[in-house]
Coordinates of C-alpha atoms in Angstrom, one line a residue:
M1 CA -54.3 41.5 7.3
K2 CA -54.8 38.9 10.0
K3 CA -55.5 36.3 7.3
F4 CA -52.4 37.3 5.4
L5 CA -50.3 37.0 8.6
S6 CA -52.0 33.6 9.4
L7 CA -51.2 32.4 5.9
V8 CA -47.6 33.5 6.2
L9 CA -47.2 31.8 9.4
A10 CA -48.7 28.6 8.0
M11 CA -46.4 28.8 5.0
L12 CA -43.3 29.3 7.4
L13 CA -44.5 26.4 9.5
V14 CA -44.9 24.2 6.4
L15 CA -41.4 25.2 5.0
S16 CA -39.9 24.6 8.7
M17 CA -41.5 21.1 8.7
V18 CA -40.1 20.4 5.1
G19 CA -36.7 21.7 6.1
G20 CA -36.7 19.5 9.2
A21 CA -37.9 16.5 7.1
L22 CA -35.0 17.2 4.7
A23 CA -32.6 17.4 7.5
E24 CA -33.7 14.2 8.9
E25 CA -33.4 12.5 5.6
K26 CA -29.7 13.3 5.2
M27 CA -28.2 9.9 4.5
T28 CA -26.0 8.3 6.9
I29 CA -23.1 6.2 5.7
K30 CA -21.0 3.9 8.0
W31 CA -17.5 4.0 6.7
L32 CA -14.6 1.5 7.3
A33 CA -11.1 2.1 6.1
A34 CA -7.6 2.0 7.5
L35 CA -5.8 5.2 8.6
A36 CA -9.0 6.9 10.1
P37 CA -8.9 10.3 11.5
L38 CA -7.5 10.3 15.1
E39 CA -10.5 12.2 16.4
D40 CA -14.1 12.7 15.4
D41 CA -15.1 15.9 13.7
S42 CA -11.8 16.4 12.0
W43 CA -11.4 18.9 9.1
G44 CA -11.5 16.0 6.6
E45 CA -14.7 14.5 8.2
K46 CA -16.5 17.9 8.1
A47 CA -15.4 18.6 4.5
F48 CA -16.6 15.2 3.5
E49 CA -20.0 15.7 4.9
E50 CA -20.4 19.2 3.6
T51 CA -19.2 18.2 0.0
F52 CA -21.4 15.2 -0.3
G53 CA -24.3 16.1 1.8
V54 CA -24.2 13.0 4.0
D55 CA -23.5 12.1 7.7
V56 CA -20.5 9.8 7.8
Q57 CA -19.9 7.5 10.8
I58 CA -16.3 6.4 10.7
K59 CA -15.7 2.9 12.0
R60 CA -12.1 2.6 13.5
A61 CA -10.4 -0.7 13.0
E62 CA -6.7 -1.1 12.0
S63 CA -6.4 -4.8 12.1
E64 CA -8.3 -7.8 10.9
D65 CA -9.2 -8.8 14.4
E66 CA -10.7 -5.3 15.1
R67 CA -12.7 -5.5 11.9
A68 CA -13.9 -8.9 12.7
V69 CA -15.4 -7.5 16.1
I70 CA -17.3 -4.9 14.0
Y71 CA -18.6 -7.5 11.6
A72 CA -19.7 -9.9 14.5
S73 CA -21.7 -7.1 16.1
G74 CA -24.1 -7.0 13.2
D75 CA -23.3 -3.4 12.6
I76 CA -22.0 -3.9 9.1
P77 CA -20.4 -0.8 7.5
D78 CA -21.9 0.4 4.2
Y79 CA -18.5 1.1 2.7
I80 CA -15.5 -1.2 3.4
N81 CA -12.1 -0.7 1.9
M82 CA -10.6 -4.1 1.6
G83 CA -7.0 -3.1 0.6
N84 CA -5.6 -5.0 -2.4
S85 CA -6.5 -8.6 -1.6
L86 CA -9.3 -10.1 -3.7
N87 CA -9.1 -13.2 -1.5
A88 CA -9.9 -11.1 1.5
V89 CA -12.9 -9.9 -0.4
A90 CA -14.1 -13.5 -1.2
N91 CA -13.7 -14.4 2.4
L92 CA -16.2 -11.7 3.5
V93 CA -18.5 -12.7 0.6
D94 CA -18.4 -16.2 2.0
Q95 CA -19.4 -14.8 5.5
G96 CA -22.2 -12.8 4.1
I97 CA -20.6 -9.5 5.0
L98 CA -20.6 -7.9 1.5
R99 CA -23.2 -7.4 -1.3
P100 CA -22.8 -7.6 -5.0
V101 CA -23.2 -4.7 -7.5
T102 CA -23.7 -4.6 -11.2
L103 CA -21.6 -3.2 -14.0
D104 CA -24.7 -0.9 -14.9
M105 CA -24.7 0.5 -11.4
I106 CA -21.0 1.4 -11.9
K107 CA -21.6 2.9 -15.3
E108 CA -24.5 4.8 -14.1
N109 CA -23.1 6.2 -10.9
M110 CA -19.4 6.4 -11.8
P111 CA -19.5 7.3 -15.5
E112 CA -16.3 9.3 -15.7
Y113 CA -14.3 6.8 -13.5
Y114 CA -15.6 3.9 -15.6
A115 CA -14.7 5.5 -18.9
M116 CA -11.1 6.4 -17.6
C117 CA -10.5 2.9 -16.2
T118 CA -11.7 0.9 -19.2
A119 CA -9.7 3.2 -21.6
L120 CA -6.7 2.1 -19.7
D121 CA -7.6 -1.6 -19.2
P122 CA -10.8 -2.8 -20.8
D123 CA -11.0 -5.8 -18.3
F124 CA -10.4 -3.6 -15.2
F125 CA -13.9 -4.0 -13.6
T126 CA -13.7 -7.8 -13.9
Y127 CA -10.9 -7.7 -11.3
G128 CA -13.5 -7.0 -8.6
M129 CA -15.5 -10.2 -9.4
V130 CA -16.0 -13.1 -7.0
D131 CA -17.9 -16.2 -8.2
G132 CA -19.1 -14.4 -11.3
E133 CA -20.4 -11.3 -9.6
I134 CA -18.9 -7.9 -9.0
Y135 CA -18.4 -7.5 -5.2
A136 CA -15.8 -4.7 -5.3
V137 CA -15.1 -1.5 -7.3
P138 CA -11.3 -1.7 -8.0
R139 CA -9.4 1.4 -7.3
Y140 CA -7.1 2.1 -10.3
S141 CA -3.5 2.7 -9.3
A142 CA -1.9 5.2 -11.5
T143 CA 1.4 4.8 -9.7
S144 CA 2.1 1.0 -9.7
A145 CA 5.8 0.3 -9.3
P146 CA 8.0 -2.6 -8.0
L147 CA 8.8 -3.2 -4.4
V148 CA 12.5 -2.5 -4.3
G149 CA 15.3 -3.5 -2.0
T150 CA 17.0 -0.6 -0.3
I151 CA 20.3 -0.6 1.5
R152 CA 22.1 1.8 3.8
A153 CA 24.9 3.6 1.9
D154 CA 26.6 4.8 5.0
W155 CA 27.0 1.2 6.3
L156 CA 28.4 0.1 3.0
R157 CA 30.9 3.1 3.1
K158 CA 31.7 2.3 6.7
L159 CA 32.6 -1.3 5.9
N160 CA 34.2 -0.5 2.6
L161 CA 31.7 -2.5 0.7
A162 CA 30.3 -2.0 -2.8
V163 CA 26.6 -2.2 -3.6
P164 CA 25.8 -5.8 -3.9
T165 CA 25.3 -7.3 -7.4
T166 CA 25.1 -11.1 -6.5
V167 CA 23.6 -13.0 -3.7
E168 CA 27.0 -13.9 -2.4
E169 CA 27.9 -10.2 -2.2
L170 CA 24.6 -9.5 -0.5
T171 CA 25.2 -12.2 2.1
E172 CA 28.7 -10.8 2.8
A173 CA 27.2 -7.3 3.2
F174 CA 24.5 -8.8 5.5
T175 CA 27.0 -10.6 7.5
Q176 CA 29.1 -7.3 8.1
F177 CA 26.0 -5.4 8.8
T178 CA 25.4 -7.8 11.7
F179 CA 28.9 -8.4 13.1
G180 CA 31.1 -5.6 11.5
D181 CA 29.8 -2.8 13.9
P182 CA 28.4 -0.6 11.0
D183 CA 27.2 2.0 13.4
G184 CA 30.6 2.2 15.2
N185 CA 29.2 1.9 18.7
G186 CA 31.3 -1.1 19.6
V187 CA 28.3 -3.3 20.3
D188 CA 26.8 -6.2 18.1
D189 CA 23.3 -4.7 18.2
T190 CA 22.5 -4.5 14.5
Y191 CA 20.9 -6.8 12.1
A192 CA 20.9 -7.0 8.3
L193 CA 17.2 -7.0 7.7
T194 CA 13.7 -7.5 9.3
A195 CA 10.1 -7.9 8.1
G196 CA 6.6 -6.6 8.8
G197 CA 5.2 -9.8 10.3
G198 CA 3.4 -8.0 13.1
S199 CA 0.8 -6.5 10.7
T200 CA -2.4 -8.2 9.7
T201 CA -2.9 -6.7 6.4
S202 CA -4.2 -7.3 2.9
D203 CA -0.8 -6.3 1.6
W204 CA 0.5 -9.8 1.9
Q205 CA 3.0 -9.5 -1.0
R206 CA 4.8 -6.8 1.1
I207 CA 5.2 -8.6 4.4
Y208 CA 8.0 -11.2 4.2
F209 CA 11.2 -10.2 2.3
P210 CA 9.7 -9.7 -1.2
S211 CA 13.1 -8.6 -2.7
I212 CA 14.7 -11.8 -1.4
F213 CA 12.1 -14.0 -3.1
G214 CA 12.6 -11.7 -6.1
I215 CA 16.2 -13.0 -6.4
Y216 CA 14.5 -16.1 -7.7
N217 CA 11.7 -14.2 -9.6
V218 CA 8.9 -15.2 -7.4
N219 CA 6.7 -13.7 -4.7
P220 CA 5.2 -16.2 -2.3
Y221 CA 1.6 -14.7 -2.7
Y222 CA 1.8 -14.3 -6.6
W223 CA 0.8 -16.7 -9.2
T224 CA 3.5 -17.0 -11.9
E225 CA 3.8 -18.9 -15.2
N226 CA 6.0 -21.9 -15.0
E227 CA 8.1 -23.5 -17.8
N228 CA 5.1 -25.5 -18.9
G229 CA 3.1 -22.4 -19.4
E230 CA 0.9 -23.1 -16.5
L231 CA 0.1 -21.0 -13.5
E232 CA 1.8 -21.9 -10.3
F233 CA 1.4 -20.4 -6.8
G234 CA 4.5 -18.7 -5.7
F235 CA 4.9 -20.2 -2.3
V236 CA 5.1 -23.7 -3.6
S237 CA 7.5 -23.0 -6.5
E238 CA 11.1 -23.9 -6.8
G239 CA 12.0 -20.2 -6.5
S240 CA 10.4 -20.0 -3.1
R241 CA 12.2 -23.1 -2.0
K242 CA 15.5 -21.4 -2.9
A243 CA 14.6 -18.2 -1.2
L244 CA 13.5 -19.9 1.9
T245 CA 16.6 -21.9 2.1
L246 CA 18.6 -18.8 1.9
L247 CA 16.6 -16.9 4.5
A248 CA 16.7 -19.9 6.9
D249 CA 20.5 -19.9 6.6
W250 CA 20.7 -16.2 7.3
Y251 CA 18.4 -16.5 10.3
K252 CA 20.6 -19.4 11.6
K253 CA 23.6 -17.1 11.3
G254 CA 21.8 -14.3 13.1
L255 CA 21.5 -11.9 10.2
I256 CA 17.7 -11.5 10.4
D257 CA 16.2 -9.5 13.2
P258 CA 14.4 -12.1 15.5
E259 CA 11.5 -9.6 15.8
F260 CA 10.7 -9.9 12.1
V261 CA 7.6 -11.8 13.2
T262 CA 6.2 -8.9 15.4
T263 CA 7.6 -5.8 13.8
E264 CA 4.9 -3.6 12.1
L265 CA 4.9 -3.4 8.4
R266 CA 4.0 0.4 8.3
T267 CA 2.8 2.5 11.2
S268 CA 3.3 6.0 12.5
G269 CA 5.4 4.4 15.3
T270 CA 7.9 1.6 15.4
D271 CA 7.9 -0.4 12.1
V272 CA 10.3 -1.7 9.5
A273 CA 11.2 1.8 8.3
S274 CA 11.9 2.9 11.8
K275 CA 14.4 0.3 12.4
F276 CA 16.0 0.9 9.1
C277 CA 16.2 4.6 9.6
S278 CA 17.4 4.5 13.2
G279 CA 20.2 2.0 12.3
K280 CA 18.7 -1.2 13.8
V281 CA 18.8 -2.9 10.4
G282 CA 20.7 -2.0 7.2
Y283 CA 18.2 -3.2 4.6
M284 CA 14.5 -3.1 3.8
D285 CA 12.2 -3.8 0.8
C286 CA 8.4 -3.5 1.8
L287 CA 7.3 0.0 0.7
G288 CA 6.4 1.9 -2.5
F289 CA 8.5 4.3 -4.5
D290 CA 7.0 7.5 -3.0
D291 CA 8.1 6.5 0.5
Y292 CA 11.8 6.8 -0.5
E293 CA 11.9 10.0 -2.5
W294 CA 14.0 12.8 -0.7
D295 CA 11.1 15.0 0.4
N296 CA 11.1 14.7 4.2
D297 CA 7.4 13.5 3.9
G298 CA 7.6 9.9 2.2
H299 CA 7.4 7.4 4.9
V300 CA 11.0 6.4 4.8
S301 CA 12.4 9.8 3.9
A302 CA 10.6 11.4 6.9
K303 CA 11.8 8.9 9.3
W304 CA 15.3 9.0 7.9
V305 CA 15.4 12.8 8.3
A306 CA 14.1 12.5 11.8
N307 CA 17.1 10.4 12.6
S308 CA 19.7 12.5 10.7
P309 CA 20.8 15.9 12.0
E310 CA 22.5 16.5 8.6
W311 CA 19.2 16.0 6.6
Q312 CA 17.2 18.0 9.3
A313 CA 19.5 21.0 8.7
F314 CA 19.2 20.6 5.0
F315 CA 15.4 20.6 4.9
S316 CA 15.4 23.6 7.4
S317 CA 18.0 25.6 5.5
T318 CA 15.7 27.1 2.8
T319 CA 12.2 27.2 1.3
D320 CA 13.6 27.2 -2.2
T321 CA 11.8 24.1 -3.7
K322 CA 14.3 23.8 -6.5
V323 CA 17.0 23.2 -3.8
L324 CA 14.8 21.1 -1.5
Y325 CA 13.6 18.7 -4.1
Q326 CA 16.8 18.5 -6.3
Y327 CA 17.8 15.0 -5.0
D328 CA 16.6 11.8 -6.6
T329 CA 16.8 8.2 -5.3
T330 CA 19.8 6.4 -6.5
S331 CA 20.8 2.8 -7.5
D332 CA 24.6 3.4 -6.7
F333 CA 26.7 5.7 -4.5
S334 CA 25.9 9.4 -5.0
E335 CA 28.4 12.1 -4.2
A336 CA 25.7 14.6 -4.2
L337 CA 23.7 12.9 -1.6
E338 CA 26.9 12.1 0.3
A339 CA 27.6 15.8 0.6
V340 CA 24.3 16.3 2.5
G341 CA 24.5 13.4 4.8
P342 CA 23.9 9.6 5.3
Y343 CA 21.6 8.1 2.6
Y344 CA 20.2 4.9 1.2
I345 CA 20.5 3.2 -2.2
N346 CA 17.4 1.6 -4.0
M347 CA 19.3 -1.3 -5.4
N348 CA 19.0 -3.3 -8.6
P349 CA 18.0 -6.8 -8.0
V350 CA 21.0 -9.1 -7.5
K351 CA 21.8 -12.2 -9.5
D352 CA 21.3 -15.7 -7.8
E353 CA 23.8 -18.4 -7.3
E354 CA 23.5 -19.5 -10.9
G355 CA 24.1 -16.1 -12.3
N356 CA 20.5 -15.4 -13.2
T357 CA 19.2 -11.9 -12.8
G358 CA 16.4 -11.5 -10.1
S359 CA 13.5 -9.1 -10.3
Y360 CA 11.0 -7.4 -7.9
P361 CA 7.3 -7.9 -7.5
L362 CA 5.3 -5.2 -9.3
E363 CA 2.2 -4.0 -7.5
G364 CA -0.4 -4.0 -10.2
N365 CA -3.1 -1.5 -11.4
V366 CA -5.5 -2.5 -8.6
G367 CA -4.7 -0.2 -5.7
A368 CA -7.6 -1.4 -3.5
Y369 CA -10.9 -3.2 -3.6
L370 CA -13.8 -0.8 -2.6
C371 CA -16.7 -2.8 -1.2
F372 CA -20.3 -2.5 0.0
G373 CA -21.8 -4.0 3.3
A374 CA -24.6 -6.5 2.8
T375 CA -27.1 -4.2 4.6
A376 CA -26.5 -1.2 2.3
D377 CA -29.4 -0.7 0.1
D378 CA -29.1 0.3 -3.6
A379 CA -29.7 4.0 -2.9
K380 CA -26.8 4.0 -0.4
V381 CA -24.5 2.1 -2.8
A382 CA -25.3 4.5 -5.6
K383 CA -24.4 7.5 -3.3
I384 CA -21.1 5.9 -2.2
M385 CA -20.3 5.3 -5.9
Q386 CA -21.1 8.8 -6.8
I387 CA -18.7 10.0 -3.9
L388 CA -15.9 7.8 -5.2
N389 CA -16.4 8.9 -8.8
Q390 CA -16.3 12.6 -7.8
E391 CA -13.2 12.0 -5.7
A392 CA -11.5 10.3 -8.6
T393 CA -12.3 12.7 -11.4
D394 CA -13.3 16.1 -10.1
E395 CA -10.2 18.1 -9.4
E396 CA -11.5 20.3 -6.5
T397 CA -12.9 17.2 -4.8
Y398 CA -9.7 15.3 -5.3
M399 CA -7.8 18.2 -3.6
L400 CA -9.7 17.3 -0.3
H401 CA -7.3 14.4 0.1
F402 CA -4.6 17.1 0.9
G403 CA -6.5 19.2 3.3
P404 CA -7.2 23.0 3.2
E405 CA -5.1 25.3 1.4
G406 CA -2.1 26.7 3.3
I407 CA -1.1 23.6 5.2
Q408 CA 0.0 20.8 2.9
Y409 CA -0.1 22.9 -0.2
L410 CA 0.0 26.6 -1.2
K411 CA -1.0 28.6 -4.3
T412 CA 1.3 30.7 -6.3
E413 CA 0.4 34.0 -7.8
D414 CA -0.8 32.4 -10.9
G415 CA -3.0 29.9 -9.1
T416 CA -0.7 26.9 -9.3
R417 CA -0.9 24.5 -6.3
V418 CA 2.6 23.8 -4.9
F419 CA 3.6 21.6 -1.9
N420 CA 4.3 23.6 1.2
P421 CA 7.9 22.9 2.2
E422 CA 7.0 23.9 5.8
Y423 CA 4.2 21.2 6.1
T424 CA 6.3 18.8 8.0
N425 CA 7.0 21.4 10.6
L426 CA 3.4 22.4 11.2
P427 CA 1.3 21.0 14.1
E428 CA -1.2 19.6 11.7
Y429 CA 1.4 17.4 10.1
H430 CA 0.9 13.6 10.1
P431 CA 2.5 11.2 7.5
Q432 CA -1.0 9.7 6.8
G433 CA -3.1 12.8 7.4
Q434 CA -4.8 11.5 10.4
I435 CA -4.7 14.7 12.4
L436 CA -6.4 16.7 9.8
G437 CA -8.5 13.7 9.0
V438 CA -7.4 13.7 5.3
G439 CA -5.6 11.1 3.4
W440 CA -6.6 7.6 2.5
C441 CA -9.5 6.8 4.8
L442 CA -12.1 9.2 3.5
Y443 CA -10.4 10.1 0.4
P444 CA -9.3 6.8 -1.2
M445 CA -9.1 7.8 -4.8
Y446 CA -5.8 9.5 -4.5
F447 CA -3.3 8.2 -7.1
S448 CA -6.2 6.8 -9.1
N449 CA -6.3 9.3 -11.9
P450 CA -3.2 9.6 -14.1
D451 CA -4.4 13.2 -15.1
L452 CA -4.5 14.4 -11.6
L453 CA -1.2 13.0 -10.2
T454 CA 0.0 16.7 -10.5
A455 CA -3.0 18.5 -9.2
V456 CA -0.4 19.7 -6.7
A457 CA 2.4 20.7 -9.1
G458 CA 5.8 22.2 -8.6
D459 CA 9.4 21.0 -7.9
R460 CA 8.4 18.3 -5.5
Y461 CA 6.0 16.6 -7.8
V462 CA 8.4 16.8 -10.7
Q463 CA 10.7 14.9 -8.4
R464 CA 8.2 12.4 -7.6
Y465 CA 6.5 11.7 -10.9
D466 CA 9.0 12.8 -13.6
R467 CA 12.2 11.4 -11.9
V468 CA 11.6 9.0 -9.1
L469 CA 8.7 7.0 -10.4
P470 CA 10.3 6.2 -13.8
M471 CA 13.4 5.1 -12.0
F472 CA 11.6 2.6 -10.0
R473 CA 9.5 1.4 -13.0
A474 CA 12.8 0.7 -14.8
F475 CA 13.9 -1.9 -12.3
P476 CA 13.2 -5.5 -13.6
S477 CA 9.8 -6.8 -12.3
F478 CA 7.2 -9.3 -12.5
D479 CA 3.5 -9.2 -11.8
N480 CA 0.7 -11.5 -10.4
K481 CA -0.6 -13.5 -13.3
L482 CA -3.9 -14.1 -11.6
K483 CA -6.5 -11.4 -12.1
A484 CA -9.5 -13.1 -10.8
S485 CA -11.0 -14.6 -7.6
L486 CA -11.1 -18.4 -7.5
P487 CA -14.2 -20.2 -6.0
A488 CA -11.8 -22.4 -4.0
A489 CA -10.5 -19.2 -2.3
I490 CA -13.9 -18.9 -0.5
E491 CA -13.6 -22.4 0.8
Y492 CA -9.9 -22.2 1.6
P493 CA -9.2 -18.6 2.4
E494 CA -6.0 -19.4 4.4
A495 CA -4.3 -21.3 1.6
T496 CA -3.1 -18.1 0.1
T497 CA -2.8 -15.9 3.1
T498 CA -2.0 -17.2 6.6
F499 CA -0.9 -20.8 5.6
V500 CA 1.9 -19.0 3.6
S501 CA 2.9 -16.5 6.3
N502 CA 2.8 -19.1 9.1
N503 CA 4.9 -21.5 7.2
I504 CA 7.4 -18.8 6.0
V505 CA 8.0 -18.0 9.6
K506 CA 8.4 -21.6 10.7
L507 CA 10.7 -22.3 7.8
V508 CA 12.9 -19.1 8.3
R509 CA 13.2 -19.7 12.0
G510 CA 13.9 -23.4 11.6
D511 CA 10.8 -24.6 13.4
I512 CA 10.3 -26.6 10.2
S513 CA 13.4 -28.0 8.5
M514 CA 13.8 -27.2 4.8
D515 CA 14.4 -30.9 4.5
D516 CA 10.6 -31.1 5.0
W517 CA 9.9 -28.7 2.1
D518 CA 8.0 -31.4 0.1
K519 CA 5.8 -32.2 3.1
V520 CA 4.9 -28.5 3.3
V521 CA 3.9 -28.4 -0.4
E522 CA 1.9 -31.5 -0.1
D523 CA 0.1 -30.0 3.0
W524 CA -0.7 -26.9 0.9
M525 CA -1.9 -29.1 -2.0
N526 CA -4.2 -31.1 0.4
N527 CA -5.7 -27.9 2.0
G528 CA -7.0 -26.3 -1.0
G529 CA -3.9 -25.8 -3.1
R530 CA -4.9 -28.5 -5.6
E531 CA -8.2 -26.9 -6.3
L532 CA -6.8 -23.4 -6.4
T533 CA -4.2 -24.5 -8.9
E534 CA -6.8 -26.2 -11.1
Q535 CA -9.1 -23.3 -11.1
A536 CA -6.3 -20.9 -11.7
N537 CA -5.3 -22.7 -14.8
E538 CA -8.9 -23.1 -16.1
W539 CA -9.1 -19.2 -15.8
Y540 CA -5.7 -18.8 -17.4
A541 CA -6.7 -20.9 -20.4
T542 CA -9.6 -18.4 -21.1
V543 CA -7.3 -15.3 -21.3
K544 CA -3.9 -16.6 -22.7

């Protein structure tokens, strides 16, 4: 008996040691992405660790400067979400911050995601290549849509103005927005428009007046095809010269908010949408389609409702989702919306001075570049890829982006998930999910799978995907013709980022005269632009 007990005790000791060893072997992943949970040990963090059997260490950095501090410390994250700038990826490659992966690694560890993406776009995984190697797993964007100009309908009504259809009408509206007292307080304290120049972001195409450049069918950060069939960088195009001439004139006349250089692009505090919704400016153009839908949760919609007693009353009047989500965005005046309260109009692009119809920049099918730190070994990269694959293709895992049942979504009697209309009134509510620790940081594969867009179903998502998204996609648009990283982008990372933004600011404010435009273009050409243009066209010749 003693021998038996000794044997049992020995076995228990061995099992305890094995269990302890297994616990010690739990993989730690250092994770860097925007919109991190506000506090450690959030619901989202715990769910992530339990679901994937890892210990996640979230690195908090919301700006490029904060990220640079992390990189400089030598504590390189294993996973780095680089947003949607491949040039930013190339810059970190040049610094030795990122490691490459192979297509075979993606196929092996992300088989369902690989099959889905290549079925939608056979070239999709080439979009994450830098200098011939894959340095990023592109995140597929199943909801790509144009960045649309949006105007306050209540100000137009107050000033007896129609929705502008030409640049001349737009200028008149902007003049009245600034000097016509559209808010009726008797003080000249409003402006026509602002921009998100205070944000250091990879979303460069959103920052500075994208719809105004769109009047001339360019975006300063996109490559477009010119009349000779060659690629031309947007900033140095004739279209940009015209747009900047217009913007400089507006600024000189006082129509543009002087804080356009420091205002944030998108935050939970004061940003472009805050100024628009609170009546500081009457026009904006820097956010996506789902921020405008009338759901009291999209970034613009939520801030608009917060500033409108009439809309607050509407959204608190009922829990009937057919009533709450009945209203669509509009490209003209709407009697239905006007019956509720002040509203905004998502405009058609206006015509330029010569009568040519403008268009809006289309954000393409790459929503973000998901990268791996140089110190991450193959096993860790494989695990991260498996996590991303599961988040993108397994419905129950995909649902972690929304948090636990009963907060952001509910289940009906038949098991259908529907949006909780009371969500915005709950203490857990945060527009980016940072209180619960859900949302984009740990669960970046949201919107990446067309088949899961309605994993949460019901009237709110019929509004979003069946009505609002098609409307936005119907606006005239153009995309970035360059789908690859250029070797010169590593040597000249500022040529397509800060050189552009700095000079836009100087030209708009008049620090540099538009009479010196040719000098600015030549400066760009002499500081990497010439090499970038040559390489862009060498690549373009292989895919035309």
